[in-house]
Amino acid sequence: MFYASLFVEYFKNYLKRRLTYRSDFWIEVLSDLLFQGMNLIFILVVFLHTPLLGGWSQEQVVFIYGYFMVPYGIFSCFFNLWGFTERYIVKGEMDRVLTRPAYNLWQLILENLDPASLSGTVVGLIIMGYAGAQLDLPLSWHDPLMFVLFTLGAIMIYGGVYIALTSISFFSDAPTGILPLMWNIQNYGRYPVNIYNKTIKFILTFVAPFGFVGFYPAAYFMDREEWGWVALWTPVVGIVFLSIGLSLWNYGVKRYRGAGS
């Protein structure tokens, strides 16, 4: 309850700030939607030149992209730690965080909430609904539960990977180069993994498992006979990578000696 009350208070503060500059909030939402719209247009342009992409139709690829947007929007809302090194390590704000009783990572998450990113999740659900209707996908009674389970697993994968990368800041004051690289790799997860060569497919499945944040869970609903068994590993992969990320983070915090060090 203590951590839940912290979330409520931080969210209230976020609303107060945003209501002061409402135009900034809507501009941010609009920019996110335009960015996602450009990605969707790119997919549509690709299918102007080919009827299939790795054996997948336009509607199927759009469905995969829609699913990809759902966990990514939630992740972006709660794990907005892109400026961690500059703000908390270089400028020393981590010292302030560590003097408070709440778990340090939870404080950082709450301080950097970005609810505007949830607009991508809403749009992703709309895209999935439209593409699913075009594909006439059958819906079983347990599919909504599987969707929630897969989404939670995907969010844990995102969180685990980026928490681990952010924790590098405790050991080096210049880890910024790897985050944009990982962001580019994650975008491979919004397309079918079988369109890539074996090396990239291996990376997206076992090393940086972004195949589980988009393609594999989405494929479960379209062709579960072939891809369903892989998709079921999504929550397991999420738990493993989140555990690794939190372990590295906690180790880095113990190693941290303050801004002066």
PDB file of C-alpha atoms in Angstrom:
ATOM      1  CA  MET A   1       0.000   0.000   0.000  1.00  0.00           C
ATOM      2  CA  PHE A   2       2.901   2.335   0.712  1.00  0.00           C
ATOM      3  CA  TYR A   3       4.240   2.005  -2.835  1.00  0.00           C
ATOM      4  CA  ALA A   4       0.743   2.270  -4.279  1.00  0.00           C
ATOM      5  CA  SER A   5       0.207   5.529  -2.375  1.00  0.00           C
ATOM      6  CA  LEU A   6       3.508   6.830  -3.736  1.00  0.00           C
ATOM      7  CA  PHE A   7       2.307   6.103  -7.262  1.00  0.00           C
ATOM      8  CA  VAL A   8      -0.908   8.052  -6.622  1.00  0.00           C
ATOM      9  CA  GLU A   9       0.971  11.058  -5.247  1.00  0.00           C
ATOM     10  CA  TYR A  10       3.518  11.133  -8.066  1.00  0.00           C
ATOM     11  CA  PHE A  11       0.742  10.779 -10.614  1.00  0.00           C
ATOM     12  CA  LYS A  12      -1.076  13.739  -9.043  1.00  0.00           C
ATOM     13  CA  ASN A  13       2.080  15.817  -9.325  1.00  0.00           C
ATOM     14  CA  TYR A  14       2.429  14.776 -12.948  1.00  0.00           C
ATOM     15  CA  LEU A  15      -1.120  15.931 -13.688  1.00  0.00           C
ATOM     16  CA  LYS A  16      -0.492  19.266 -11.964  1.00  0.00           C
ATOM     17  CA  ARG A  17       2.569  19.886 -14.105  1.00  0.00           C
ATOM     18  CA  ARG A  18       0.821  18.860 -17.298  1.00  0.00           C
ATOM     19  CA  LEU A  19      -2.291  20.903 -16.592  1.00  0.00           C
ATOM     20  CA  THR A  20      -0.056  23.937 -16.247  1.00  0.00           C
ATOM     21  CA  TYR A  21       1.317  23.399 -19.761  1.00  0.00           C
ATOM     22  CA  ARG A  22      -1.482  21.474 -21.472  1.00  0.00           C
ATOM     23  CA  SER A  23      -0.327  22.244 -24.987  1.00  0.00           C
ATOM     24  CA  ASP A  24       3.003  20.510 -24.289  1.00  0.00           C
ATOM     25  CA  PHE A  25       1.148  17.363 -23.252  1.00  0.00           C
ATOM     26  CA  TRP A  26      -0.964  17.231 -26.400  1.00  0.00           C
ATOM     27  CA  ILE A  27       2.005  18.043 -28.609  1.00  0.00           C
ATOM     28  CA  GLU A  28       3.853  15.107 -27.051  1.00  0.00           C
ATOM     29  CA  VAL A  29       0.880  12.812 -27.648  1.00  0.00           C
ATOM     30  CA  LEU A  30       0.553  14.038 -31.225  1.00  0.00           C
ATOM     31  CA  SER A  31       4.261  13.559 -31.927  1.00  0.00           C
ATOM     32  CA  ASP A  32       4.108   9.990 -30.601  1.00  0.00           C
ATOM     33  CA  LEU A  33       1.094   9.234 -32.784  1.00  0.00           C
ATOM     34  CA  LEU A  34       2.769  10.733 -35.847  1.00  0.00           C
ATOM     35  CA  PHE A  35       5.875   8.638 -35.224  1.00  0.00           C
ATOM     36  CA  GLN A  36       3.840   5.446 -34.909  1.00  0.00           C
ATOM     37  CA  GLY A  37       1.825   6.463 -37.959  1.00  0.00           C
ATOM     38  CA  MET A  38       4.998   6.786 -40.035  1.00  0.00           C
ATOM     39  CA  ASN A  39       6.029   3.268 -39.034  1.00  0.00           C
ATOM     40  CA  LEU A  40       2.628   1.962 -40.080  1.00  0.00           C
ATOM     41  CA  ILE A  41       2.830   3.817 -43.397  1.00  0.00           C
ATOM     42  CA  PHE A  42       6.229   2.212 -43.995  1.00  0.00           C
ATOM     43  CA  ILE A  43       4.658  -1.235 -43.650  1.00  0.00           C
ATOM     44  CA  LEU A  44       1.887  -0.314 -46.074  1.00  0.00           C
ATOM     45  CA  VAL A  45       4.422   1.016 -48.582  1.00  0.00           C
ATOM     46  CA  VAL A  46       6.378  -2.246 -48.395  1.00  0.00           C
ATOM     47  CA  PHE A  47       3.255  -4.202 -49.333  1.00  0.00           C
ATOM     48  CA  LEU A  48       2.722  -2.001 -52.372  1.00  0.00           C
ATOM     49  CA  HIS A  49       5.684  -3.879 -53.848  1.00  0.00           C
ATOM     50  CA  THR A  50       5.081  -7.403 -52.556  1.00  0.00           C
ATOM     51  CA  PRO A  51       1.982  -9.408 -51.563  1.00  0.00           C
ATOM     52  CA  LEU A  52       3.807 -11.344 -48.822  1.00  0.00           C
ATOM     53  CA  LEU A  53       6.678 -10.648 -46.453  1.00  0.00           C
ATOM     54  CA  GLY A  54       8.327 -13.883 -45.383  1.00  0.00           C
ATOM     55  CA  GLY A  55       5.040 -15.664 -45.975  1.00  0.00           C
ATOM     56  CA  TRP A  56       3.027 -13.112 -43.970  1.00  0.00           C
ATOM     57  CA  SER A  57       0.288 -10.961 -45.472  1.00  0.00           C
ATOM     58  CA  GLN A  58      -0.153  -7.230 -44.983  1.00  0.00           C
ATOM     59  CA  GLU A  59      -2.939  -7.682 -42.423  1.00  0.00           C
ATOM     60  CA  GLN A  60      -0.826 -10.150 -40.436  1.00  0.00           C
ATOM     61  CA  VAL A  61       2.189  -7.843 -40.318  1.00  0.00           C
ATOM     62  CA  VAL A  62      -0.056  -4.935 -39.307  1.00  0.00           C
ATOM     63  CA  PHE A  63      -1.509  -7.128 -36.524  1.00  0.00           C
ATOM     64  CA  ILE A  64       2.027  -7.884 -35.305  1.00  0.00           C
ATOM     65  CA  TYR A  65       2.887  -4.194 -35.345  1.00  0.00           C
ATOM     66  CA  GLY A  66      -0.287  -3.363 -33.414  1.00  0.00           C
ATOM     67  CA  TYR A  67       0.606  -5.877 -30.729  1.00  0.00           C
ATOM     68  CA  PHE A  68       4.170  -4.529 -30.599  1.00  0.00           C
ATOM     69  CA  MET A  69       2.805  -1.077 -29.739  1.00  0.00           C
ATOM     70  CA  VAL A  70       0.774  -2.288 -26.743  1.00  0.00           C
ATOM     71  CA  PRO A  71       3.571  -3.372 -24.339  1.00  0.00           C
ATOM     72  CA  TYR A  72       5.937  -0.735 -25.727  1.00  0.00           C
ATOM     73  CA  GLY A  73       3.542   2.072 -24.778  1.00  0.00           C
ATOM     74  CA  ILE A  74       3.213   0.754 -21.210  1.00  0.00           C
ATOM     75  CA  PHE A  75       6.970   0.254 -20.941  1.00  0.00           C
ATOM     76  CA  SER A  76       7.645   3.803 -22.163  1.00  0.00           C
ATOM     77  CA  CYS A  77       5.258   5.155 -19.539  1.00  0.00           C
ATOM     78  CA  PHE A  78       6.974   3.490 -16.587  1.00  0.00           C
ATOM     79  CA  PHE A  79      10.598   3.011 -17.675  1.00  0.00           C
ATOM     80  CA  ASN A  80      11.450   6.446 -19.030  1.00  0.00           C
ATOM     81  CA  LEU A  81      15.086   6.369 -17.864  1.00  0.00           C
ATOM     82  CA  TRP A  82      16.863   7.618 -20.989  1.00  0.00           C
ATOM     83  CA  GLY A  83      18.514  10.537 -19.172  1.00  0.00           C
ATOM     84  CA  PHE A  84      19.519   8.581 -16.076  1.00  0.00           C
ATOM     85  CA  THR A  85      23.288   9.006 -16.455  1.00  0.00           C
ATOM     86  CA  GLU A  86      23.249  12.751 -16.964  1.00  0.00           C
ATOM     87  CA  ARG A  87      20.637  13.557 -14.323  1.00  0.00           C
ATOM     88  CA  TYR A  88      21.253  11.037 -11.573  1.00  0.00           C
ATOM     89  CA  ILE A  89      24.938  10.139 -11.882  1.00  0.00           C
ATOM     90  CA  VAL A  90      26.683  13.188 -13.368  1.00  0.00           C
ATOM     91  CA  LYS A  91      24.502  15.748 -11.583  1.00  0.00           C
ATOM     92  CA  GLY A  92      24.363  13.676  -8.406  1.00  0.00           C
ATOM     93  CA  GLU A  93      20.595  13.315  -7.975  1.00  0.00           C
ATOM     94  CA  MET A  94      21.052   9.631  -7.165  1.00  0.00           C
ATOM     95  CA  ASP A  95      22.345  10.742  -3.767  1.00  0.00           C
ATOM     96  CA  ARG A  96      18.968  12.363  -3.064  1.00  0.00           C
ATOM     97  CA  VAL A  97      17.088   9.240  -4.120  1.00  0.00           C
ATOM     98  CA  LEU A  98      19.152   6.976  -1.873  1.00  0.00           C
ATOM     99  CA  THR A  99      18.416   9.048   1.222  1.00  0.00           C
ATOM    100  CA  ARG A 100      14.701   8.216   0.982  1.00  0.00           C
ATOM    101  CA  PRO A 101      13.097   5.081   2.459  1.00  0.00           C
ATOM    102  CA  ALA A 102      11.330   3.818  -0.697  1.00  0.00           C
ATOM    103  CA  TYR A 103      13.090   1.424  -3.087  1.00  0.00           C
ATOM    104  CA  ASN A 104      15.344   3.569  -5.276  1.00  0.00           C
ATOM    105  CA  LEU A 105      14.297   2.120  -8.647  1.00  0.00           C
ATOM    106  CA  TRP A 106      10.604   2.604  -7.818  1.00  0.00           C
ATOM    107  CA  GLN A 107      11.335   6.256  -7.022  1.00  0.00           C
ATOM    108  CA  LEU A 108      13.103   6.722 -10.346  1.00  0.00           C
ATOM    109  CA  ILE A 109      10.211   5.131 -12.222  1.00  0.00           C
ATOM    110  CA  LEU A 110       7.709   7.434 -10.514  1.00  0.00           C
ATOM    111  CA  GLU A 111       9.815  10.552 -11.014  1.00  0.00           C
ATOM    112  CA  ASN A 112       9.979   9.889 -14.745  1.00  0.00           C
ATOM    113  CA  LEU A 113       6.414   8.773 -15.466  1.00  0.00           C
ATOM    114  CA  ASP A 114       5.288   9.504 -19.009  1.00  0.00           C
ATOM    115  CA  PRO A 115       1.555   8.656 -19.287  1.00  0.00           C
ATOM    116  CA  ALA A 116       1.418  10.343 -22.695  1.00  0.00           C
ATOM    117  CA  SER A 117       3.143   7.239 -24.070  1.00  0.00           C
ATOM    118  CA  LEU A 118       0.043   5.196 -23.256  1.00  0.00           C
ATOM    119  CA  SER A 119      -1.554   6.712 -26.353  1.00  0.00           C
ATOM    120  CA  GLY A 120       0.584   4.263 -28.336  1.00  0.00           C
ATOM    121  CA  THR A 121      -0.939   1.379 -26.399  1.00  0.00           C
ATOM    122  CA  VAL A 122      -4.461   2.558 -27.231  1.00  0.00           C
ATOM    123  CA  VAL A 123      -3.601   2.937 -30.907  1.00  0.00           C
ATOM    124  CA  GLY A 124      -1.975  -0.499 -30.884  1.00  0.00           C
ATOM    125  CA  LEU A 125      -5.168  -2.060 -29.547  1.00  0.00           C
ATOM    126  CA  ILE A 126      -7.172  -0.313 -32.274  1.00  0.00           C
ATOM    127  CA  ILE A 127      -4.775  -1.549 -34.971  1.00  0.00           C
ATOM    128  CA  MET A 128      -4.951  -5.090 -33.588  1.00  0.00           C
ATOM    129  CA  GLY A 129      -8.726  -4.969 -33.552  1.00  0.00           C
ATOM    130  CA  TYR A 130      -8.911  -3.750 -37.144  1.00  0.00           C
ATOM    131  CA  ALA A 131      -6.324  -6.211 -38.480  1.00  0.00           C
ATOM    132  CA  GLY A 132      -7.864  -9.066 -36.489  1.00  0.00           C
ATOM    133  CA  ALA A 133     -11.274  -8.313 -38.001  1.00  0.00           C
ATOM    134  CA  GLN A 134      -9.780  -8.329 -41.491  1.00  0.00           C
ATOM    135  CA  LEU A 135      -8.125 -11.669 -40.772  1.00  0.00           C
ATOM    136  CA  ASP A 136     -11.307 -13.028 -39.174  1.00  0.00           C
ATOM    137  CA  LEU A 137      -9.260 -14.435 -36.295  1.00  0.00           C
ATOM    138  CA  PRO A 138     -11.112 -16.890 -34.020  1.00  0.00           C
ATOM    139  CA  LEU A 139     -11.281 -15.793 -30.383  1.00  0.00           C
ATOM    140  CA  SER A 140     -11.252 -18.408 -27.622  1.00  0.00           C
ATOM    141  CA  TRP A 141     -12.445 -17.717 -24.086  1.00  0.00           C
ATOM    142  CA  HIS A 142      -8.877 -17.824 -22.769  1.00  0.00           C
ATOM    143  CA  ASP A 143      -7.328 -15.585 -25.448  1.00  0.00           C
ATOM    144  CA  PRO A 144      -7.863 -12.332 -23.470  1.00  0.00           C
ATOM    145  CA  LEU A 145      -6.074 -13.944 -20.514  1.00  0.00           C
ATOM    146  CA  MET A 146      -3.218 -15.058 -22.773  1.00  0.00           C
ATOM    147  CA  PHE A 147      -3.017 -11.554 -24.222  1.00  0.00           C
ATOM    148  CA  VAL A 148      -2.619 -10.056 -20.744  1.00  0.00           C
ATOM    149  CA  LEU A 149      -0.035 -12.706 -19.810  1.00  0.00           C
ATOM    150  CA  PHE A 150       1.974 -12.120 -22.989  1.00  0.00           C
ATOM    151  CA  THR A 151       1.811  -8.353 -22.531  1.00  0.00           C
ATOM    152  CA  LEU A 152       3.089  -8.590 -18.959  1.00  0.00           C
ATOM    153  CA  GLY A 153       5.892 -10.851 -20.161  1.00  0.00           C
ATOM    154  CA  ALA A 154       6.829  -8.396 -22.906  1.00  0.00           C
ATOM    155  CA  ILE A 155       6.886  -5.478 -20.446  1.00  0.00           C
ATOM    156  CA  MET A 156       9.171  -7.491 -18.142  1.00  0.00           C
ATOM    157  CA  ILE A 157      11.507  -8.162 -21.078  1.00  0.00           C
ATOM    158  CA  TYR A 158      11.657  -4.469 -21.918  1.00  0.00           C
ATOM    159  CA  GLY A 159      12.163  -3.586 -18.270  1.00  0.00           C
ATOM    160  CA  GLY A 160      14.838  -6.222 -17.679  1.00  0.00           C
ATOM    161  CA  VAL A 161      16.886  -5.285 -20.739  1.00  0.00           C
ATOM    162  CA  TYR A 162      16.773  -1.536 -20.164  1.00  0.00           C
ATOM    163  CA  ILE A 163      17.250  -1.722 -16.401  1.00  0.00           C
ATOM    164  CA  ALA A 164      20.365  -3.825 -17.042  1.00  0.00           C
ATOM    165  CA  LEU A 165      21.659  -1.319 -19.592  1.00  0.00           C
ATOM    166  CA  THR A 166      20.854   1.643 -17.352  1.00  0.00           C
ATOM    167  CA  SER A 167      22.755   0.015 -14.483  1.00  0.00           C
ATOM    168  CA  ILE A 168      25.928   0.305 -16.578  1.00  0.00           C
ATOM    169  CA  SER A 169      25.917   3.959 -15.501  1.00  0.00           C
ATOM    170  CA  PHE A 170      27.080   2.855 -12.055  1.00  0.00           C
ATOM    171  CA  PHE A 171      30.252   1.474 -13.598  1.00  0.00           C
ATOM    172  CA  SER A 172      30.838   3.940 -16.441  1.00  0.00           C
ATOM    173  CA  ASP A 173      29.771   7.553 -16.896  1.00  0.00           C
ATOM    174  CA  ALA A 174      29.469   7.183 -20.675  1.00  0.00           C
ATOM    175  CA  PRO A 175      27.184   4.241 -21.542  1.00  0.00           C
ATOM    176  CA  THR A 176      24.927   6.308 -23.784  1.00  0.00           C
ATOM    177  CA  GLY A 177      26.006   4.668 -27.047  1.00  0.00           C
ATOM    178  CA  ILE A 178      24.510   1.261 -26.277  1.00  0.00           C
ATOM    179  CA  LEU A 179      20.973   2.517 -25.503  1.00  0.00           C
ATOM    180  CA  PRO A 180      20.247   3.869 -29.015  1.00  0.00           C
ATOM    181  CA  LEU A 181      21.717   0.656 -30.434  1.00  0.00           C
ATOM    182  CA  MET A 182      19.393  -1.466 -28.302  1.00  0.00           C
ATOM    183  CA  TRP A 183      16.443   0.756 -29.214  1.00  0.00           C
ATOM    184  CA  ASN A 184      17.133   0.064 -32.888  1.00  0.00           C
ATOM    185  CA  ILE A 185      17.406  -3.676 -32.221  1.00  0.00           C
ATOM    186  CA  GLN A 186      14.084  -3.740 -30.365  1.00  0.00           C
ATOM    187  CA  ASN A 187      12.323  -2.389 -33.453  1.00  0.00           C
ATOM    188  CA  TYR A 188      13.145  -5.638 -35.239  1.00  0.00           C
ATOM    189  CA  GLY A 189      10.543  -7.244 -32.960  1.00  0.00           C
ATOM    190  CA  ARG A 190       7.672  -5.554 -34.786  1.00  0.00           C
ATOM    191  CA  TYR A 191       8.231  -7.710 -37.863  1.00  0.00           C
ATOM    192  CA  PRO A 192       8.147 -11.511 -38.347  1.00  0.00           C
ATOM    193  CA  VAL A 193      11.477 -12.952 -37.192  1.00  0.00           C
ATOM    194  CA  ASN A 194      11.573 -15.441 -40.058  1.00  0.00           C
ATOM    195  CA  ILE A 195      12.277 -12.608 -42.522  1.00  0.00           C
ATOM    196  CA  TYR A 196      15.737 -12.179 -40.954  1.00  0.00           C
ATOM    197  CA  ASN A 197      18.836 -14.326 -41.288  1.00  0.00           C
ATOM    198  CA  LYS A 198      19.711 -16.945 -38.681  1.00  0.00           C
ATOM    199  CA  THR A 199      22.049 -14.644 -36.718  1.00  0.00           C
ATOM    200  CA  ILE A 200      19.484 -11.883 -36.213  1.00  0.00           C
ATOM    201  CA  LYS A 201      16.782 -14.436 -35.467  1.00  0.00           C
ATOM    202  CA  PHE A 202      19.030 -15.980 -32.790  1.00  0.00           C
ATOM    203  CA  ILE A 203      19.711 -12.557 -31.251  1.00  0.00           C
ATOM    204  CA  LEU A 204      16.017 -11.628 -31.190  1.00  0.00           C
ATOM    205  CA  THR A 205      15.156 -14.927 -29.504  1.00  0.00           C
ATOM    206  CA  PHE A 206      17.983 -15.606 -27.039  1.00  0.00           C
ATOM    207  CA  VAL A 207      20.295 -12.580 -26.603  1.00  0.00           C
ATOM    208  CA  ALA A 208      18.094  -9.484 -26.845  1.00  0.00           C
ATOM    209  CA  PRO A 209      14.730 -11.296 -26.908  1.00  0.00           C
ATOM    210  CA  PHE A 210      12.692  -8.608 -28.607  1.00  0.00           C
ATOM    211  CA  GLY A 211      11.033 -11.259 -30.748  1.00  0.00           C
ATOM    212  CA  PHE A 212       8.949 -11.917 -27.624  1.00  0.00           C
ATOM    213  CA  VAL A 213       7.704  -8.320 -27.362  1.00  0.00           C
ATOM    214  CA  GLY A 214       6.002  -8.366 -30.740  1.00  0.00           C
ATOM    215  CA  PHE A 215       6.182 -11.230 -33.169  1.00  0.00           C
ATOM    216  CA  TYR A 216       5.954 -14.413 -31.094  1.00  0.00           C
ATOM    217  CA  PRO A 217       2.973 -13.364 -28.929  1.00  0.00           C
ATOM    218  CA  ALA A 218       1.141 -11.896 -31.922  1.00  0.00           C
ATOM    219  CA  ALA A 219       1.806 -15.034 -33.976  1.00  0.00           C
ATOM    220  CA  TYR A 220       0.134 -17.070 -31.222  1.00  0.00           C
ATOM    221  CA  PHE A 221      -3.219 -15.577 -32.161  1.00  0.00           C
ATOM    222  CA  MET A 222      -2.713 -16.099 -35.915  1.00  0.00           C
ATOM    223  CA  ASP A 223      -0.962 -19.471 -36.187  1.00  0.00           C
ATOM    224  CA  ARG A 224      -0.684 -21.093 -32.784  1.00  0.00           C
ATOM    225  CA  GLU A 225       0.029 -24.536 -34.225  1.00  0.00           C
ATOM    226  CA  GLU A 226       3.412 -23.355 -35.519  1.00  0.00           C
ATOM    227  CA  TRP A 227       4.264 -20.470 -33.185  1.00  0.00           C
ATOM    228  CA  GLY A 228       2.100 -21.056 -30.110  1.00  0.00           C
ATOM    229  CA  TRP A 229       4.637 -23.123 -28.200  1.00  0.00           C
ATOM    230  CA  VAL A 230       7.296 -20.403 -28.647  1.00  0.00           C
ATOM    231  CA  ALA A 231       4.907 -17.649 -27.569  1.00  0.00           C
ATOM    232  CA  LEU A 232       4.177 -19.481 -24.313  1.00  0.00           C
ATOM    233  CA  TRP A 233       7.774 -18.837 -23.279  1.00  0.00           C
ATOM    234  CA  THR A 234       7.140 -15.062 -23.243  1.00  0.00           C
ATOM    235  CA  PRO A 235       6.373 -14.715 -19.493  1.00  0.00           C
ATOM    236  CA  VAL A 236       9.252 -17.059 -18.619  1.00  0.00           C
ATOM    237  CA  VAL A 237      11.707 -15.021 -20.683  1.00  0.00           C
ATOM    238  CA  GLY A 238      10.286 -11.881 -19.080  1.00  0.00           C
ATOM    239  CA  ILE A 239      10.860 -13.169 -15.551  1.00  0.00           C
ATOM    240  CA  VAL A 240      14.417 -14.269 -16.398  1.00  0.00           C
ATOM    241  CA  PHE A 241      15.475 -10.976 -17.974  1.00  0.00           C
ATOM    242  CA  LEU A 242      13.756  -8.830 -15.346  1.00  0.00           C
ATOM    243  CA  SER A 243      15.549 -10.826 -12.642  1.00  0.00           C
ATOM    244  CA  ILE A 244      18.868 -10.252 -14.402  1.00  0.00           C
ATOM    245  CA  GLY A 245      18.153  -6.547 -14.801  1.00  0.00           C
ATOM    246  CA  LEU A 246      17.175  -6.073 -11.157  1.00  0.00           C
ATOM    247  CA  SER A 247      20.207  -8.053  -9.966  1.00  0.00           C
ATOM    248  CA  LEU A 248      22.567  -5.857 -11.986  1.00  0.00           C
ATOM    249  CA  TRP A 249      20.782  -2.738 -10.793  1.00  0.00           C
ATOM    250  CA  ASN A 250      20.981  -3.710  -7.117  1.00  0.00           C
ATOM    251  CA  TYR A 251      24.642  -4.606  -7.501  1.00  0.00           C
ATOM    252  CA  GLY A 252      25.320  -1.258  -9.163  1.00  0.00           C
ATOM    253  CA  VAL A 253      23.529   0.632  -6.381  1.00  0.00           C
ATOM    254  CA  LYS A 254      25.655  -1.150  -3.766  1.00  0.00           C
ATOM    255  CA  ARG A 255      28.771  -0.198  -5.709  1.00  0.00           C
ATOM    256  CA  TYR A 256      27.695   3.435  -6.049  1.00  0.00           C
ATOM    257  CA  ARG A 257      29.588   5.752  -3.701  1.00  0.00           C
ATOM    258  CA  GLY A 258      28.075   9.141  -4.487  1.00  0.00           C
ATOM    259  CA  ALA A 259      28.511  11.903  -7.040  1.00  0.00           C
ATOM    260  CA  GLY A 260      31.956  12.773  -5.736  1.00  0.00           C
ATOM    261  CA  SER A 261      33.299   9.294  -6.455  1.00  0.00           C
TER     262      SER A 261
END
